[in-house]
PDB file of C-alpha atoms in Angstrom:
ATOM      1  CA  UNK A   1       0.000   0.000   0.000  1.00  0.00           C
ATOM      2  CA  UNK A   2       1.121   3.648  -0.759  1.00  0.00           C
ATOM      3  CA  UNK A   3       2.186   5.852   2.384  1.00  0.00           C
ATOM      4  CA  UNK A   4      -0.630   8.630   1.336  1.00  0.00           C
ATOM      5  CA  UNK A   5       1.779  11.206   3.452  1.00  0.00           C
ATOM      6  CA  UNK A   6       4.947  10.911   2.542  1.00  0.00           C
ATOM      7  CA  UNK A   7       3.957  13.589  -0.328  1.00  0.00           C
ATOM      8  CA  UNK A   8       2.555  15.910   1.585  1.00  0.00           C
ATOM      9  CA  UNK A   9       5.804  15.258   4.344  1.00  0.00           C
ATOM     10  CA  UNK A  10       8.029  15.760   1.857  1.00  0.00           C
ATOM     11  CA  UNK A  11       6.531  18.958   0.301  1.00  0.00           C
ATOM     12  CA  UNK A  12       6.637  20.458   4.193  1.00  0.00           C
ATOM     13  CA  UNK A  13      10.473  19.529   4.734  1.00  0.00           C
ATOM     14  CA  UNK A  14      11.402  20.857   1.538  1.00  0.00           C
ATOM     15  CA  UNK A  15       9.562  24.558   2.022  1.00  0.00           C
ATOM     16  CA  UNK A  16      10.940  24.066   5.402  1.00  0.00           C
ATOM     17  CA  UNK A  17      14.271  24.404   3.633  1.00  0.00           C
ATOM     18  CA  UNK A  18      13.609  27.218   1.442  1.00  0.00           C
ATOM     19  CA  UNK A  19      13.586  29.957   4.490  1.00  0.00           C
ATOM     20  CA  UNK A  20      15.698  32.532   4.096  1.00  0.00           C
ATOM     21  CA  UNK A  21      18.904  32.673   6.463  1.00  0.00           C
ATOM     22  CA  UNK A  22      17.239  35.523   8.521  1.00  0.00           C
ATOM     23  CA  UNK A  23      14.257  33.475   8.733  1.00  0.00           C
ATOM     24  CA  UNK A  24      15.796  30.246   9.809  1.00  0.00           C
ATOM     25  CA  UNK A  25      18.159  32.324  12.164  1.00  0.00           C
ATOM     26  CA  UNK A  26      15.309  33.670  14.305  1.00  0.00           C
ATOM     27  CA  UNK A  27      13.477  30.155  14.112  1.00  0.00           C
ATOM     28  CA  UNK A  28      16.873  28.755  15.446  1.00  0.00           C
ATOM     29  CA  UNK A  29      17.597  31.857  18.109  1.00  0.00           C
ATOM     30  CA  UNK A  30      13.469  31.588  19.595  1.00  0.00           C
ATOM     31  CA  UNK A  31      13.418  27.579  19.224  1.00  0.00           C
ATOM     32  CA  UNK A  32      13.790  26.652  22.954  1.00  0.00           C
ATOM     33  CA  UNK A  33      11.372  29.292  24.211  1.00  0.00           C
ATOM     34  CA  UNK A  34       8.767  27.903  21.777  1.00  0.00           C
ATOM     35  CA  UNK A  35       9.981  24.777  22.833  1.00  0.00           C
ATOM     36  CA  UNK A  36       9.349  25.717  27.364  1.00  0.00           C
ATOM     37  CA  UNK A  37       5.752  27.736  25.960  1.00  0.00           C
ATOM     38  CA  UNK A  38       4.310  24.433  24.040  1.00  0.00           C
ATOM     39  CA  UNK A  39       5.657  22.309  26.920  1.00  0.00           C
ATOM     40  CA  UNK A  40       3.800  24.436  29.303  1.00  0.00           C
ATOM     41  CA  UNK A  41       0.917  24.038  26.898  1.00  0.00           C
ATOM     42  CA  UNK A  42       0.903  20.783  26.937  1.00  0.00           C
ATOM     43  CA  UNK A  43       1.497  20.167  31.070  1.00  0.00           C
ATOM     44  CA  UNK A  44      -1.930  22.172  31.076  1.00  0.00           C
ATOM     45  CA  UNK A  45      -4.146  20.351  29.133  1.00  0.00           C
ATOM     46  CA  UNK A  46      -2.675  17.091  30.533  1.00  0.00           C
ATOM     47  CA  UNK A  47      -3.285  18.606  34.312  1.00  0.00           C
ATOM     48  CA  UNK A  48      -6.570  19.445  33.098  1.00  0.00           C
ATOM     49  CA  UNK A  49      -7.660  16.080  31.864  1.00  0.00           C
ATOM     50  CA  UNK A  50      -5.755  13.999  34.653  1.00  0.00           C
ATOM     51  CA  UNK A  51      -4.170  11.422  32.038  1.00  0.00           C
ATOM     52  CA  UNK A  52      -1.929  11.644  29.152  1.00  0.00           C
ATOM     53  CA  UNK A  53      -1.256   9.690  25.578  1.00  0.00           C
ATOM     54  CA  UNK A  54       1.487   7.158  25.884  1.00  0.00           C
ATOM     55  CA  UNK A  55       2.340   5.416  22.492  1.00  0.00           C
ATOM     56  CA  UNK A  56       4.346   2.448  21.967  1.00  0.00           C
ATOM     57  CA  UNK A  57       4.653   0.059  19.024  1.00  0.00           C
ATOM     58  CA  UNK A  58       3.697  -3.653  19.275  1.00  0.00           C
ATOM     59  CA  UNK A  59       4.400  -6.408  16.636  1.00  0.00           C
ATOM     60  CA  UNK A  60       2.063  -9.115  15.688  1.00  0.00           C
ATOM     61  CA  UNK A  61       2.541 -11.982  13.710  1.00  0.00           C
ATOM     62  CA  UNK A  62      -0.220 -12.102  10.461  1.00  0.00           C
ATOM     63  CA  UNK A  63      -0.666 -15.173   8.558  1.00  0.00           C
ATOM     64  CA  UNK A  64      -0.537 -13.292   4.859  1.00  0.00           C
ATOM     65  CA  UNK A  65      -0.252 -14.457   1.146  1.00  0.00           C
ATOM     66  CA  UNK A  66       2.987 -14.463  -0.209  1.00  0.00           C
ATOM     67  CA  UNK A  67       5.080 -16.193  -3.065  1.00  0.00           C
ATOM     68  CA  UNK A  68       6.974 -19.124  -2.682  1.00  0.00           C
ATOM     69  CA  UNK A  69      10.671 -19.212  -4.604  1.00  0.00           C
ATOM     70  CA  UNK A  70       8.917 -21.360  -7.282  1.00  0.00           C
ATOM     71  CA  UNK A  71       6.771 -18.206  -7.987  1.00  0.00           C
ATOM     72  CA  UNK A  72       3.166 -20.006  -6.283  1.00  0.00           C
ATOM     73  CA  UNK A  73       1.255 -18.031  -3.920  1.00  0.00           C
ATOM     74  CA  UNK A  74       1.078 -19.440  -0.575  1.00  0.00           C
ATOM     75  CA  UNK A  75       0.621 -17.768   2.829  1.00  0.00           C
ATOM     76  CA  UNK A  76       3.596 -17.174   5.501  1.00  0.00           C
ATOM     77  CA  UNK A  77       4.014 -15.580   8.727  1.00  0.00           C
ATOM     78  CA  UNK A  78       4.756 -11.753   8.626  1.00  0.00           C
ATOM     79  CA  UNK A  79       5.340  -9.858  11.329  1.00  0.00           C
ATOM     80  CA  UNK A  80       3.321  -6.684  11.415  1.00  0.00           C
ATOM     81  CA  UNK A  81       4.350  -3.167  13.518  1.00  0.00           C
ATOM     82  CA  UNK A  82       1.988  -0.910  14.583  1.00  0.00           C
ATOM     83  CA  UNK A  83       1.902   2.224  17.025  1.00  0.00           C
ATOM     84  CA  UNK A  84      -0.803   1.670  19.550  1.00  0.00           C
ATOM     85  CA  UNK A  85      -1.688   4.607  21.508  1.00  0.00           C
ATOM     86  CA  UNK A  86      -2.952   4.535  25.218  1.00  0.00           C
ATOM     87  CA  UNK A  87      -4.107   6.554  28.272  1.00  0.00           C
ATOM     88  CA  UNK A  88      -1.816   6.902  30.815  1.00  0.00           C
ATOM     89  CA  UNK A  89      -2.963   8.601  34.328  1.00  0.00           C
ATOM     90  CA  UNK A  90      -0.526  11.819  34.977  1.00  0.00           C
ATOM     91  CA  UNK A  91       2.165  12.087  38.138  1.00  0.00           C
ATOM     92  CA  UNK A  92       0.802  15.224  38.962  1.00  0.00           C
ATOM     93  CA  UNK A  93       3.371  16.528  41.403  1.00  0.00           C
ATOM     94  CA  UNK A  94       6.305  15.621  38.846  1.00  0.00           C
ATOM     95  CA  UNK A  95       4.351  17.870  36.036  1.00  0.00           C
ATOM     96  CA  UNK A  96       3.438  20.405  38.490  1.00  0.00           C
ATOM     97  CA  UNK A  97       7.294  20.978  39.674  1.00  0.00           C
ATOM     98  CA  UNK A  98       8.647  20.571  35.795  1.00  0.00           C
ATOM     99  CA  UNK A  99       5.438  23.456  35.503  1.00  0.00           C
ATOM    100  CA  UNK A 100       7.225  25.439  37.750  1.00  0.00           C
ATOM    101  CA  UNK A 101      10.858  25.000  36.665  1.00  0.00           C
ATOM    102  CA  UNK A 102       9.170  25.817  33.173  1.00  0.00           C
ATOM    103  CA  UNK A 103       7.618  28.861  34.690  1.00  0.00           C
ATOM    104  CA  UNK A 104      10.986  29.872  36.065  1.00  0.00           C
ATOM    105  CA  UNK A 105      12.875  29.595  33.256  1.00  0.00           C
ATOM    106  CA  UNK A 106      10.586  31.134  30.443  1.00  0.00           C
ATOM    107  CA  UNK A 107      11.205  34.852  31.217  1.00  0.00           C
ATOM    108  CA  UNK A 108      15.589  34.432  30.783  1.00  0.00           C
ATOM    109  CA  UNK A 109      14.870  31.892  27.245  1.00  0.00           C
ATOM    110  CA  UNK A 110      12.520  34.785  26.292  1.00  0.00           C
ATOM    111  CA  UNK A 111      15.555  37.767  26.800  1.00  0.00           C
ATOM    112  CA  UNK A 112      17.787  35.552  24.784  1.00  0.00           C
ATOM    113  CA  UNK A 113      15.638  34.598  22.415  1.00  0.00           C
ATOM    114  CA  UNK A 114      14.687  38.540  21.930  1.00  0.00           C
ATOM    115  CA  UNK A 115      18.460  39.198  21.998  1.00  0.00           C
ATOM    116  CA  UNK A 116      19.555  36.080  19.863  1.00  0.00           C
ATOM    117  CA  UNK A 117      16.768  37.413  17.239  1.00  0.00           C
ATOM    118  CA  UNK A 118      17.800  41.120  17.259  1.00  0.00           C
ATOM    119  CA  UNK A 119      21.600  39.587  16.445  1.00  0.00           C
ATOM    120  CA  UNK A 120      19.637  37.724  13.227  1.00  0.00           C
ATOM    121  CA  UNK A 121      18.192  40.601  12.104  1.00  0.00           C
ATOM    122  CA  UNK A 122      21.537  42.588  12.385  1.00  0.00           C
ATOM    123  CA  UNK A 123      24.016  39.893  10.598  1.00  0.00           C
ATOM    124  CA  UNK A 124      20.978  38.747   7.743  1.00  0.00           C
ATOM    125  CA  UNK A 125      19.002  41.819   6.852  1.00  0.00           C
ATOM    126  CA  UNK A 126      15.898  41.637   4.554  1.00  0.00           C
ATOM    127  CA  UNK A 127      16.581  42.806   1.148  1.00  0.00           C
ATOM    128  CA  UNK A 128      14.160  45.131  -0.712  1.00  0.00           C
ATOM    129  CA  UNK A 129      12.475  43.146  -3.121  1.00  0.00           C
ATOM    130  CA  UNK A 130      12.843  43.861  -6.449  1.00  0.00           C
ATOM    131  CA  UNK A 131      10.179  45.330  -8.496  1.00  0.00           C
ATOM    132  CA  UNK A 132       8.346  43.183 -11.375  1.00  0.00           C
TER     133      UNK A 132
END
């Protein structure tokens, strides 16, 4: 069977790509604030609901057609991977203290990203675009 996203993947990671260097300097310089704000994001909603998503990948053995070496069909064992997502209750203290650390540390990764990003826009300034 066809993997129906790997087009649509691909397309992503290649515009990805294309940024300009200012543009993928301030995505690099404000990454790991992003990074502490979704985390905090995501420690809410999780608090909120009182269980999280845990996924791990299991394999199972299928009985499936295949071809012999004499070019018959027959069937064969095949074993089969597949993600399979769960509920997991939440440790609530642990994600209330990483909350906190989080909380802590947001306003100093904020400063240096602001800083980091002023430094972008100073070493890879926008050009004018030309007109058509």
């Amino acid at each position: 069977m066809r993997n129906v996203f790997a087009i649509p993947l691909l397309g992503l990671l290649v515009l990805a790509a294309c940024g300009t260097p200012q543009e993928r300097c301030i995505s690099d310089a404000s990454g790991p604030w992003r990074s502490a704000v979704q985390e905090r994001d995501r420690i809410a909603k999780d608090l909120a609901r009182g269980y999280t998503y845990k996924t791990e990948f299991e394999t199972r053995s299928r009985y499936v057609p295949c071809r012999t070496r004499g070019g018959f069909m027959s069937y064969c064992w095949d074993n089969d991977t597949q993600p399979v997502t769960r509920r997991v209750p939440v440790d609530k203290a642990a994600l209330q203290a990483r909350d906190a650390e989080l909380a802590r540390a947001i306003p100093s990764l904020r400063a240096n990203a602001q800083r980091d990003v002023a430094q972008c826009r100073a070493l890879y300034p926008e050009e004018a675009e030309a007109p058509t």
